[in-house]
Coordinates of N, CA and C and ligand atoms in Angstrom, one line a residue:
X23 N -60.1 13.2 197.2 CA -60.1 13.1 195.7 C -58.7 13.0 195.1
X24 N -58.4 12.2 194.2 CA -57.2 11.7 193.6 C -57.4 11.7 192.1
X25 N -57.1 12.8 191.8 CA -57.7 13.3 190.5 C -56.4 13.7 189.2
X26 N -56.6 13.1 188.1 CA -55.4 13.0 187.2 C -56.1 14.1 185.7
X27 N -55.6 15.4 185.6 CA -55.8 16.0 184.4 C -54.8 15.4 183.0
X28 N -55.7 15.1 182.1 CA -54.9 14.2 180.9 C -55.4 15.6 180.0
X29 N -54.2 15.1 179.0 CA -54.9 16.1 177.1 C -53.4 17.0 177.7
X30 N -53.2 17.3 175.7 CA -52.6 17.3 175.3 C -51.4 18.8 175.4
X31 N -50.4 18.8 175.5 CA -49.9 20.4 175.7 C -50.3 21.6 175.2
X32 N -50.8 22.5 176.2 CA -51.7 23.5 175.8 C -53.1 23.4 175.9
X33 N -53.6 22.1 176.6 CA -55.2 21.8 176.6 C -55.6 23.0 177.7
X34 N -54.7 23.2 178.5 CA -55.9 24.4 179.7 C -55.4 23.4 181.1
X35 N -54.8 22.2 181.0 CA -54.6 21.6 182.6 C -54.1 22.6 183.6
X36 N -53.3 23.3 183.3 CA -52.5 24.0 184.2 C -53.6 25.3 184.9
X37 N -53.9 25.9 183.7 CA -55.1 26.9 184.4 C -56.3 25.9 185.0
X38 N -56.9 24.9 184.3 CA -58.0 24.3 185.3 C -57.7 24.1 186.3
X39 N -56.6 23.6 186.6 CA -56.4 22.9 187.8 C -55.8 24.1 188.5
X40 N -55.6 25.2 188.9 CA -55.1 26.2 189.4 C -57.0 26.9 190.1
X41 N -57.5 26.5 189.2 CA -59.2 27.0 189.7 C -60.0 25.7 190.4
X42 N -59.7 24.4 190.0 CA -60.5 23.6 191.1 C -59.7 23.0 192.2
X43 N -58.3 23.7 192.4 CA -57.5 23.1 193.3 C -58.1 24.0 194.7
X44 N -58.4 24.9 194.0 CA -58.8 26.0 194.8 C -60.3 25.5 195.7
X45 N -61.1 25.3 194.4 CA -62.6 24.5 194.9 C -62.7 23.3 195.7
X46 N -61.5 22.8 195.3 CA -61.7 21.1 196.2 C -60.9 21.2 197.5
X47 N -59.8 22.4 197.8 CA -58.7 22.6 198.8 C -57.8 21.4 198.4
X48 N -57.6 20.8 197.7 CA -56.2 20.2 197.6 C -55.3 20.8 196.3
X49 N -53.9 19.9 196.5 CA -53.2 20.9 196.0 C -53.2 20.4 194.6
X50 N -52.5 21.3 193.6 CA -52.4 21.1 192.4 C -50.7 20.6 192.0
X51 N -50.7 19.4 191.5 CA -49.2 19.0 191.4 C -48.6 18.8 190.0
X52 N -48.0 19.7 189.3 CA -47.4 19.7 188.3 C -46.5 19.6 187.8
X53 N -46.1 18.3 187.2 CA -44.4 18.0 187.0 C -43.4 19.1 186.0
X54 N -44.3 19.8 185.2 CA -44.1 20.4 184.5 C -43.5 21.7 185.2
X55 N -44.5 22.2 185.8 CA -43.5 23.2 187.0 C -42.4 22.8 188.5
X56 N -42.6 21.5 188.7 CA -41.5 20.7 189.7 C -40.6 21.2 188.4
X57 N -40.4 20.7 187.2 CA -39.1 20.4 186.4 C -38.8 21.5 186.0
X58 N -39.7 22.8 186.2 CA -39.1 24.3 185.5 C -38.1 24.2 186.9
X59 N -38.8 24.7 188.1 CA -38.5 24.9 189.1 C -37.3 24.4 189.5
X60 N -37.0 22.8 189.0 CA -35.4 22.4 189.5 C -34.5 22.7 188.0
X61 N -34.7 23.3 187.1 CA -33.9 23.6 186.1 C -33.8 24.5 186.5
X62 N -34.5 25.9 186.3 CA -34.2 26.9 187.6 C -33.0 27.2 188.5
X63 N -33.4 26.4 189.4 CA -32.2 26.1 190.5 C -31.6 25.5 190.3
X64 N -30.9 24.7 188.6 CA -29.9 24.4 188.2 C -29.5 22.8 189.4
X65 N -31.1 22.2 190.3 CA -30.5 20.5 190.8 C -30.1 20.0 189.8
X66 N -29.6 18.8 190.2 CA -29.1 17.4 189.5 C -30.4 17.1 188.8
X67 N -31.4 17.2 189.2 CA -32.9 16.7 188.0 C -32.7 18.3 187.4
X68 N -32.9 19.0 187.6 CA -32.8 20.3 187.0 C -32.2 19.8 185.7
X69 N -30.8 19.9 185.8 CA -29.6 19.3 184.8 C -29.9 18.5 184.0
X70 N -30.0 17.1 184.8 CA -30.7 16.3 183.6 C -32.0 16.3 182.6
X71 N -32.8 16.8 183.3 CA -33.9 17.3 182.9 C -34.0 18.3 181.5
X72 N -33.2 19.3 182.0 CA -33.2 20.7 180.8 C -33.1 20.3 179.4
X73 N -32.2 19.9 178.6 CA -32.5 19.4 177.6 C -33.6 19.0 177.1
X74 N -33.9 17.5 177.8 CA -35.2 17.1 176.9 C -36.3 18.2 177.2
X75 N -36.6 19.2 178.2 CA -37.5 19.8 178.3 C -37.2 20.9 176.9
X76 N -35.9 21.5 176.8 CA -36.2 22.1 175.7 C -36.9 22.0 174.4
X77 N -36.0 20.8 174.0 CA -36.4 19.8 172.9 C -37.8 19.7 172.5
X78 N -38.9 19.7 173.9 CA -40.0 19.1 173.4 C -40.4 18.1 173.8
X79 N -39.1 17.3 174.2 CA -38.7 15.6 174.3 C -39.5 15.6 175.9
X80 N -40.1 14.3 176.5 CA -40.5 13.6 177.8 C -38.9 13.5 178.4
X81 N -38.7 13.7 180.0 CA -38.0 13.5 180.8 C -38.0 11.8 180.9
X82 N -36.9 11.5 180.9 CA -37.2 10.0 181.2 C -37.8 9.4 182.8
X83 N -38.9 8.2 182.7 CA -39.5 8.1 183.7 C -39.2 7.9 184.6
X84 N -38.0 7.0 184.9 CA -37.5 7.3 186.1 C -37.3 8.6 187.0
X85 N -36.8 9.2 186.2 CA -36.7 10.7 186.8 C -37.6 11.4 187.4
X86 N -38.8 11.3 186.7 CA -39.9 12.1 186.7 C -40.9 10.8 187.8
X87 N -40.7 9.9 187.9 CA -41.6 9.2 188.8 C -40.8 9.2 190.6
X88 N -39.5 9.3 190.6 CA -38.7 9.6 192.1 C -39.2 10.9 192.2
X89 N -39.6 12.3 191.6 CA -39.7 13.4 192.0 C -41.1 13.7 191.7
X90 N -42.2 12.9 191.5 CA -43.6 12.6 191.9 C -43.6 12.2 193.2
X91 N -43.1 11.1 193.3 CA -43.0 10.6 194.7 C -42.7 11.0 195.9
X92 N -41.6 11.7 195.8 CA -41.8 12.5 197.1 C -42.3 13.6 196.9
X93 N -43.1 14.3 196.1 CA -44.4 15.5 196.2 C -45.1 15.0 196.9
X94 N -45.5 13.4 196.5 CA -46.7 13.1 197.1 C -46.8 12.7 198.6
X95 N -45.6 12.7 199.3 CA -45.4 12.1 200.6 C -45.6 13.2 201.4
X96 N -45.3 14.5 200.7 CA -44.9 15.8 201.6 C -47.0 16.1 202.4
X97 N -47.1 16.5 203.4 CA -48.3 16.4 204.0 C -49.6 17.0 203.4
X98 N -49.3 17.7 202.7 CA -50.5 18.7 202.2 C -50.9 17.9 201.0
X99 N -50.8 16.7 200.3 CA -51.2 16.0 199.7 C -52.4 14.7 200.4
X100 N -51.7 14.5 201.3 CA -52.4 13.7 202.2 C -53.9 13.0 202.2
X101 N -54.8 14.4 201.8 CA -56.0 14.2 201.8 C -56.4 14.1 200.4
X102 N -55.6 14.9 199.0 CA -56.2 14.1 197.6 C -54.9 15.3 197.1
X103 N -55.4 15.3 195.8 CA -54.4 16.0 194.7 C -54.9 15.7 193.5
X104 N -54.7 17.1 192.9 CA -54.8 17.2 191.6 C -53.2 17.0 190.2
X105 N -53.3 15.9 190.1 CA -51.8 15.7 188.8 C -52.2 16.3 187.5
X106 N -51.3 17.2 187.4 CA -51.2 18.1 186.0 C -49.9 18.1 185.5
X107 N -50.1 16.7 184.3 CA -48.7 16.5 183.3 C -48.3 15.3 184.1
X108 N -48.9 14.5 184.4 CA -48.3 13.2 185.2 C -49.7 12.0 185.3
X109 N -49.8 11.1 184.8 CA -48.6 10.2 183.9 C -48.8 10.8 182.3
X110 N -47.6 10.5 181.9 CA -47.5 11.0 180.5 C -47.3 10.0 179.5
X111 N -47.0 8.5 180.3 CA -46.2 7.3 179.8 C -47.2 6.6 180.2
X112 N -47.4 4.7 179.5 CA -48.5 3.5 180.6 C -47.1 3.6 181.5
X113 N -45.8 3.7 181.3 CA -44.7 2.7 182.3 C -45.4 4.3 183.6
X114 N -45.6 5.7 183.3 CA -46.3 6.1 184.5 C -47.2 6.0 185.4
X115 N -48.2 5.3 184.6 CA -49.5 5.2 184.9 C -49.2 4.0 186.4
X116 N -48.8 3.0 184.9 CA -48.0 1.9 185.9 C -47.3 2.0 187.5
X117 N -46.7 3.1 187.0 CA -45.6 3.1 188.7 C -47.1 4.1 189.7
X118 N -47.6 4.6 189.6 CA -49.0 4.8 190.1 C -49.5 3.9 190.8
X119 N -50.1 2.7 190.4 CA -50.4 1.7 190.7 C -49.3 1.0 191.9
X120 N -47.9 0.7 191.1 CA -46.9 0.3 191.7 C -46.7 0.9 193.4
X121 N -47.0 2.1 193.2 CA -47.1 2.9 194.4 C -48.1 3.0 195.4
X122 N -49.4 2.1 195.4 CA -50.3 2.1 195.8 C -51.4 3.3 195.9
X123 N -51.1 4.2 194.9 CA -51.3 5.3 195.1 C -53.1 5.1 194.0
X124 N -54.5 5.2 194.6 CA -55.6 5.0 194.2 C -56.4 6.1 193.4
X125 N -56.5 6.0 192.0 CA -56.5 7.2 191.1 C -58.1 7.2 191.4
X126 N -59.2 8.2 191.9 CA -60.5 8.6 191.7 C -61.1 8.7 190.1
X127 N -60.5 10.1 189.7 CA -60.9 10.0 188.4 C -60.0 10.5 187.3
X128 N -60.3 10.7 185.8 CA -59.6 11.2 185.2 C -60.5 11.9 184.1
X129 N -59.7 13.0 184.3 CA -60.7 14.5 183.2 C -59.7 14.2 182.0
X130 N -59.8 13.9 180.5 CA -59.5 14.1 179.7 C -59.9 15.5 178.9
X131 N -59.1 16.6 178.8 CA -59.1 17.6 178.3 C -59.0 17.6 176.4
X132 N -60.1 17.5 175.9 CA -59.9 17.6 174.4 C -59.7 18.5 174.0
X133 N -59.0 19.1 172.7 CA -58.6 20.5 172.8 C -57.6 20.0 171.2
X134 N -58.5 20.3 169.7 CA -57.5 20.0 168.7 C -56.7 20.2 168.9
X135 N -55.6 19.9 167.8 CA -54.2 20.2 167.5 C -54.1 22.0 167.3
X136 N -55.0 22.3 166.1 CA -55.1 24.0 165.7 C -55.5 24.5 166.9
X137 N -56.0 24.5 167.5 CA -56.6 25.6 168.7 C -55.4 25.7 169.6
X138 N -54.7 24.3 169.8 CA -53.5 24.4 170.9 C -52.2 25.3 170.1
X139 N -52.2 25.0 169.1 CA -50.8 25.7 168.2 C -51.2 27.0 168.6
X140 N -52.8 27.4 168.4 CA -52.6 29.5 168.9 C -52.8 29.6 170.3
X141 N -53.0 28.9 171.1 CA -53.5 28.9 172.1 C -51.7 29.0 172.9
X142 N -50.7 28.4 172.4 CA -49.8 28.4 172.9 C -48.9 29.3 172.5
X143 N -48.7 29.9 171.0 CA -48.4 31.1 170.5 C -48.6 32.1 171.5
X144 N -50.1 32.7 172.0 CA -50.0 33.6 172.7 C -49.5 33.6 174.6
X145 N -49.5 32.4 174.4 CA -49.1 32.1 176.4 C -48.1 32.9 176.4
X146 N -47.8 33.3 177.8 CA -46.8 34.4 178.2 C -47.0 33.7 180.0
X147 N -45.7 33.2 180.2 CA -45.7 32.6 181.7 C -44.5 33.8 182.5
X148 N -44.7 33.8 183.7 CA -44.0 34.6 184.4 C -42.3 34.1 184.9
X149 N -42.1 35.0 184.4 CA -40.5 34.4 184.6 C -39.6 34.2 186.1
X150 N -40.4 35.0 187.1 CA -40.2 34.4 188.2 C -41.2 33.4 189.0
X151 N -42.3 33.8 189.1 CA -43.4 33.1 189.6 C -43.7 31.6 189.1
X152 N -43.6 31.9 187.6 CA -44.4 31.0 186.6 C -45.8 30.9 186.7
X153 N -46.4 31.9 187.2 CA -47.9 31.9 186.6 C -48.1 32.5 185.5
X154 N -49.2 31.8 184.5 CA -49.4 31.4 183.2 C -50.7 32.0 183.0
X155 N -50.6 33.1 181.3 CA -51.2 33.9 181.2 C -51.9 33.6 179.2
X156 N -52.5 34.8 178.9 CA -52.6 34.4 177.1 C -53.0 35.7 176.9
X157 N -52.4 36.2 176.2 CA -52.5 37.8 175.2 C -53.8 37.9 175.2
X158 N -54.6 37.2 174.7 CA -55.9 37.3 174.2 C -57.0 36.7 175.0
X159 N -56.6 35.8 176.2 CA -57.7 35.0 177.0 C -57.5 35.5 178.3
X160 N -56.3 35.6 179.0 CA -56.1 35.3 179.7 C -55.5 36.8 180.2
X161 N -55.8 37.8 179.5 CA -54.3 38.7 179.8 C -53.8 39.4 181.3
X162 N -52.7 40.3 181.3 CA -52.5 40.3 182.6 C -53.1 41.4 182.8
X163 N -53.3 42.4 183.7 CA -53.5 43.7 183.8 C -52.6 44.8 183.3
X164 N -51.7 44.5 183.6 CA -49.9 45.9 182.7 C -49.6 44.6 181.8
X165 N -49.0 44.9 180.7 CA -48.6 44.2 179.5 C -47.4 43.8 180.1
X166 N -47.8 42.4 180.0 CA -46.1 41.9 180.2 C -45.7 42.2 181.7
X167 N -46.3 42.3 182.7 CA -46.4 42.1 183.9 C -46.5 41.3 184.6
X168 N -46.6 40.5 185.6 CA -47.5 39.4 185.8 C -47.9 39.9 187.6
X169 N -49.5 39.6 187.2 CA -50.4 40.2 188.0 C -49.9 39.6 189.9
X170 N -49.1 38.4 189.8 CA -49.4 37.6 190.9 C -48.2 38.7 191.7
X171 N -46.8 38.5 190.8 CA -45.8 38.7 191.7 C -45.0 40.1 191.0
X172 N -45.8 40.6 189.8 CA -45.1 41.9 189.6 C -43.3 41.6 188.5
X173 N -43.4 40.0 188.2 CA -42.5 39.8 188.0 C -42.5 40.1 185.9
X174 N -41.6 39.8 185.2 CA -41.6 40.0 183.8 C -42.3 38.7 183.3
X175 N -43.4 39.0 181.8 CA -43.9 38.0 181.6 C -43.3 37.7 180.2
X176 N -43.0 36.4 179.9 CA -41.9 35.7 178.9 C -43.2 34.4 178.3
X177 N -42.4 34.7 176.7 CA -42.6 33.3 176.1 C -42.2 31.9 176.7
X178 N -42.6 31.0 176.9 CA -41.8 29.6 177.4 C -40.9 28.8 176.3
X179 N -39.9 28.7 176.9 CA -38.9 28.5 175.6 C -39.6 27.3 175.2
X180 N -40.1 26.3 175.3 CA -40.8 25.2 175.0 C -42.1 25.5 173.9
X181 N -42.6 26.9 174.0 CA -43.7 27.4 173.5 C -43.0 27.6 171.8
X182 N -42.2 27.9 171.2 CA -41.9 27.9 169.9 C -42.5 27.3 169.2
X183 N -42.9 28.0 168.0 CA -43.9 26.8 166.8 C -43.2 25.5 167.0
X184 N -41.9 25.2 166.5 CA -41.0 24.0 166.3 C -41.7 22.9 167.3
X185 N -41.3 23.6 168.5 CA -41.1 22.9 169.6 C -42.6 22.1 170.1
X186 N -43.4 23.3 169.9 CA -44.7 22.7 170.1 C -45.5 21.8 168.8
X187 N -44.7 22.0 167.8 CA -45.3 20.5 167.1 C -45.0 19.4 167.5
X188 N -43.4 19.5 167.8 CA -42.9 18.5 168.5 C -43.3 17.4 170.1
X189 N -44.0 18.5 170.6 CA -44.4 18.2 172.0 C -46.0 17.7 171.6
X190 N -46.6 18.2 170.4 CA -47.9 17.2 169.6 C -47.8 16.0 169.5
X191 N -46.3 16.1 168.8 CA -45.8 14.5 168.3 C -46.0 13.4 169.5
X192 N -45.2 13.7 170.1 CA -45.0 13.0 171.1 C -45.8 12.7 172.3
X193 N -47.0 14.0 172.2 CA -48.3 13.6 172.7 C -49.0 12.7 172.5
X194 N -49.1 12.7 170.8 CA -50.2 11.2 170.2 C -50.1 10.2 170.3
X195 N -47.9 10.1 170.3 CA -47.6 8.9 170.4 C -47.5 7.9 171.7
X196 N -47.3 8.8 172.9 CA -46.9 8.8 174.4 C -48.1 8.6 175.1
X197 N -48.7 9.7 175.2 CA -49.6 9.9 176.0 C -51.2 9.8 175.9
X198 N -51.2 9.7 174.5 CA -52.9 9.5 174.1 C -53.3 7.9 174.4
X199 N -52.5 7.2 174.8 CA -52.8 5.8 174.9 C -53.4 5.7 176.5
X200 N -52.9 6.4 177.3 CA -53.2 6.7 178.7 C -55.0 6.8 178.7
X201 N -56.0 7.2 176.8 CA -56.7 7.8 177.6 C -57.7 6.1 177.4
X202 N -57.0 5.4 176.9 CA -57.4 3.9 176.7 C -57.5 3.0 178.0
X203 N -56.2 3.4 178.5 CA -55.7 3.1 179.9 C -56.8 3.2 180.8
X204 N -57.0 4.2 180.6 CA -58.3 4.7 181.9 C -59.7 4.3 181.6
X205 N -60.2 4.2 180.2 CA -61.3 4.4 180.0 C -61.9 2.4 180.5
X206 N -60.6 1.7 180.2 CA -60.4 0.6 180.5 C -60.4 0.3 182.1
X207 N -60.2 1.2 182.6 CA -60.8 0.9 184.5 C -62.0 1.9 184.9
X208 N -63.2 2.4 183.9 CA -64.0 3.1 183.6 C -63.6 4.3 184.8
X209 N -62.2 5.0 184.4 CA -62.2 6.3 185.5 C -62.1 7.7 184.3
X210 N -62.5 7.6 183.3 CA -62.3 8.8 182.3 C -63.6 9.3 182.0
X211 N -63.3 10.7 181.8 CA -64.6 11.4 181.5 C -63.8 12.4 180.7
X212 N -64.4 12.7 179.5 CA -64.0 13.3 178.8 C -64.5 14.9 178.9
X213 N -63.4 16.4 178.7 CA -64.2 17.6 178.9 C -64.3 18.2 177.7
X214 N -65.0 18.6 176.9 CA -64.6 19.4 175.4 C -63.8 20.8 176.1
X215 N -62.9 20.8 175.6 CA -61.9 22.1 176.1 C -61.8 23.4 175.2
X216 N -62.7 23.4 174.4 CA -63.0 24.6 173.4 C -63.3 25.6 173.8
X217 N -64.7 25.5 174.9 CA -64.8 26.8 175.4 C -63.6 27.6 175.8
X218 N -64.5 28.5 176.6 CA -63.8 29.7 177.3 C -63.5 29.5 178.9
X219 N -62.4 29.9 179.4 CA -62.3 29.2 180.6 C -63.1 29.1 181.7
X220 N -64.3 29.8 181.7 CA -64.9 29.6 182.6 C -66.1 28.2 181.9
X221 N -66.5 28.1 181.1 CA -67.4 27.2 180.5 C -66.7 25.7 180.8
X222 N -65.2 25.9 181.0 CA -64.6 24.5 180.9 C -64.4 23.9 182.4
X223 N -64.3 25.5 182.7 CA -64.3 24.8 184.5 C -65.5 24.4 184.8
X224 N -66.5 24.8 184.6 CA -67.9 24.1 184.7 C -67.8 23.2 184.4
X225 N -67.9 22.5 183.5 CA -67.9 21.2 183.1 C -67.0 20.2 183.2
X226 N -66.1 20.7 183.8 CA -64.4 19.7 184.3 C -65.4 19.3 185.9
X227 N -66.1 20.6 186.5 CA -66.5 20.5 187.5 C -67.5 19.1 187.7
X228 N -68.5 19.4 186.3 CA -70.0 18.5 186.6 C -69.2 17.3 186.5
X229 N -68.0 17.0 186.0 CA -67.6 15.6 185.8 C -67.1 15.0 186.9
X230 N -66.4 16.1 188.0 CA -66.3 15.4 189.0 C -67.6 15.1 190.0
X231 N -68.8 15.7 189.8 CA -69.8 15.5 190.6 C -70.4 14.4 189.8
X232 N -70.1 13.6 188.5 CA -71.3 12.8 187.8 C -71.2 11.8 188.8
X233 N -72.1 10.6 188.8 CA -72.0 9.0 189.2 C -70.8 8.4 188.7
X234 N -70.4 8.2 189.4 CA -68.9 7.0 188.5 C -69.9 5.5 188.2
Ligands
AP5_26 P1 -45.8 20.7 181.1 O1 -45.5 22.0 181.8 O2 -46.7 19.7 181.8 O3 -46.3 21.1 179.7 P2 -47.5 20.5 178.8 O4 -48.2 19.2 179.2 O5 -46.9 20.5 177.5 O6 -48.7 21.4 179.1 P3 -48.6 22.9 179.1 O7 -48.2 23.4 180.5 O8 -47.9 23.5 178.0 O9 -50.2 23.2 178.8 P4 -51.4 23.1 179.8 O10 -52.3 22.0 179.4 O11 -51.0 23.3 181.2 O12 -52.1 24.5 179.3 P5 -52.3 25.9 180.0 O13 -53.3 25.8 181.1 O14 -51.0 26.5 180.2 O15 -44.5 20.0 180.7 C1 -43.4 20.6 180.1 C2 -42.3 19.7 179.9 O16 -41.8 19.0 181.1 C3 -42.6 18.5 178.9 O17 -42.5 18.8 177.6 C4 -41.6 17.4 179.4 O18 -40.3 17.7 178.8 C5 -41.5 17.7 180.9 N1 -42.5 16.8 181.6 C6 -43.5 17.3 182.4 N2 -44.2 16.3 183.0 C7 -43.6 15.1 182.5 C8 -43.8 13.8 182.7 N3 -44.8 13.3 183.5 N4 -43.0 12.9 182.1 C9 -41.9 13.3 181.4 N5 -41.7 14.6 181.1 C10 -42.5 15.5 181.7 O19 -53.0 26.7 178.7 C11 -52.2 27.0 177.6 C12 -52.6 28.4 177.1 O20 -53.9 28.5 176.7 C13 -52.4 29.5 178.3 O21 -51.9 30.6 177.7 C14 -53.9 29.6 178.8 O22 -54.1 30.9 179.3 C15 -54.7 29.4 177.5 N6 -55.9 28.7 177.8 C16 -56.2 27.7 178.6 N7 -57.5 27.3 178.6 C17 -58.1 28.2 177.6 C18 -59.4 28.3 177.1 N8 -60.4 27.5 177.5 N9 -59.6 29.2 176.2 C19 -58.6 30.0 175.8 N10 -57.4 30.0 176.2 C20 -57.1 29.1 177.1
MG27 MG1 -49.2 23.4 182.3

């Protein structure tokens, strides 16, 4: 299964796909944490990267399509994968294709604008691990803990009111067109993302089991 989570920053991709990555055994691949991870360690994508990630701003696609690509060559991909925050662009979608690489399906995660602004307010991501948490949904066991690795749990500098209008913006304009993209090679199914996390995983679920 070759499976692409779409919707918008703060839709729930990162935790869904941390729960059916689990269900389906393949892995969950997220550019968003590849690009924490090499800012981080301060690589050359690190470097270039940091800025526009502060901003709000998309990595330019080049960048972010060379460092998809070899995720996807590494072996534990082999048999399918879950993309979380990839493609964000059609020139993405595009190099997908370009790559031979055969998309199954695609979960569009609906999830207003207002529910994502608080929904992102309370996230609190771990600052060494980066597993991702929510004051009120999600919380950890010790305040400001993080359950996985015991590490300190932090706002994401990206999470700022500012910042997260800005990463709206650029959602509608960027990436909402992707869900035309797909619906256009009938691989989209839409999930209402309002519930509560387990309601959504159900239903991200039935959508992988419908008839295509
Ligand atoms: P990325 O890390 O992908 O950020 P994003 O798409 O903005 O998405 P988020 O990770 O913020 O949200 P999510 O949908 O994963 O939601 P989550 O599950 O955490 O990208 C960051 C940056 O990297 C980009 O801005 C860009 O600069 C760059 N980048 C990445 N990919 C790129 C690409 N392909 N091209 C160019 N640049 C790229 O949930 C959010 C919160 O809500 C959590 O606290 C969670 O606990 C809570 N929550 C989730 N579901 C529910 C629910 N059902 N009910 C209540 N609370 C919930
Ligand atoms: Mg995420």
């Amino acid at each position: 299964m070759k499976l692409i989570l779409l919707g918008a920053p703060g839709a729930g991709k990162g935790t869904q796909a941390e729960v059916i990555c689990q269900r389906l055994n393949i892995p969950a691949v997220s550019t968003g944490n590849l690009l924490r991870e090499a800012v981080k360690n301060q690589t050359e994508l690190g470097k270039a990267a940091q800025s526009y990630m502060e901003k709000g701003e998309l990595v330019p696609d080049e960048l972010v399509i060379r460092m998809l690509q070899a995720r996807l060559e590494e072996a534990d991909c082999a048999q399918g994968f879950i993309l979380d925050g990839f493609p964000r662009t059609v020139p993405q979608a595009e190099a997908l294709e370009q790559l031979g690489i055969r998309i199954d399906r695609v979960i569009d995660l609906e999830v207003s604008d207002e529910e994502i602004t608080q929904r992102m307010s309370g996230r609190r991501v771990c600052e060494s691990c980066g597993a991702s948490y929510h004051l009120a949904f999600k919380p950890t066991r010790a305040a400001g803990v993080c359950d996985k690795c015991g590490g300190k749990t932090v706002l994401r500098k990206d999470d700022q009111p500012e910042t997260v209008q800005e990463r709206l913006r650029i959602y509608h304009r960027q990436t909402e067109p992707l869900i035309d993209y797909y619906r256009k090679q009938n691989k989209l199914y839409t999930v209402n993302g309002h519930s509560d996390l387990a309601v959504t995983t159900a239903r991200t679920l039935e959508a992988l089991e419908a008839q295509a």
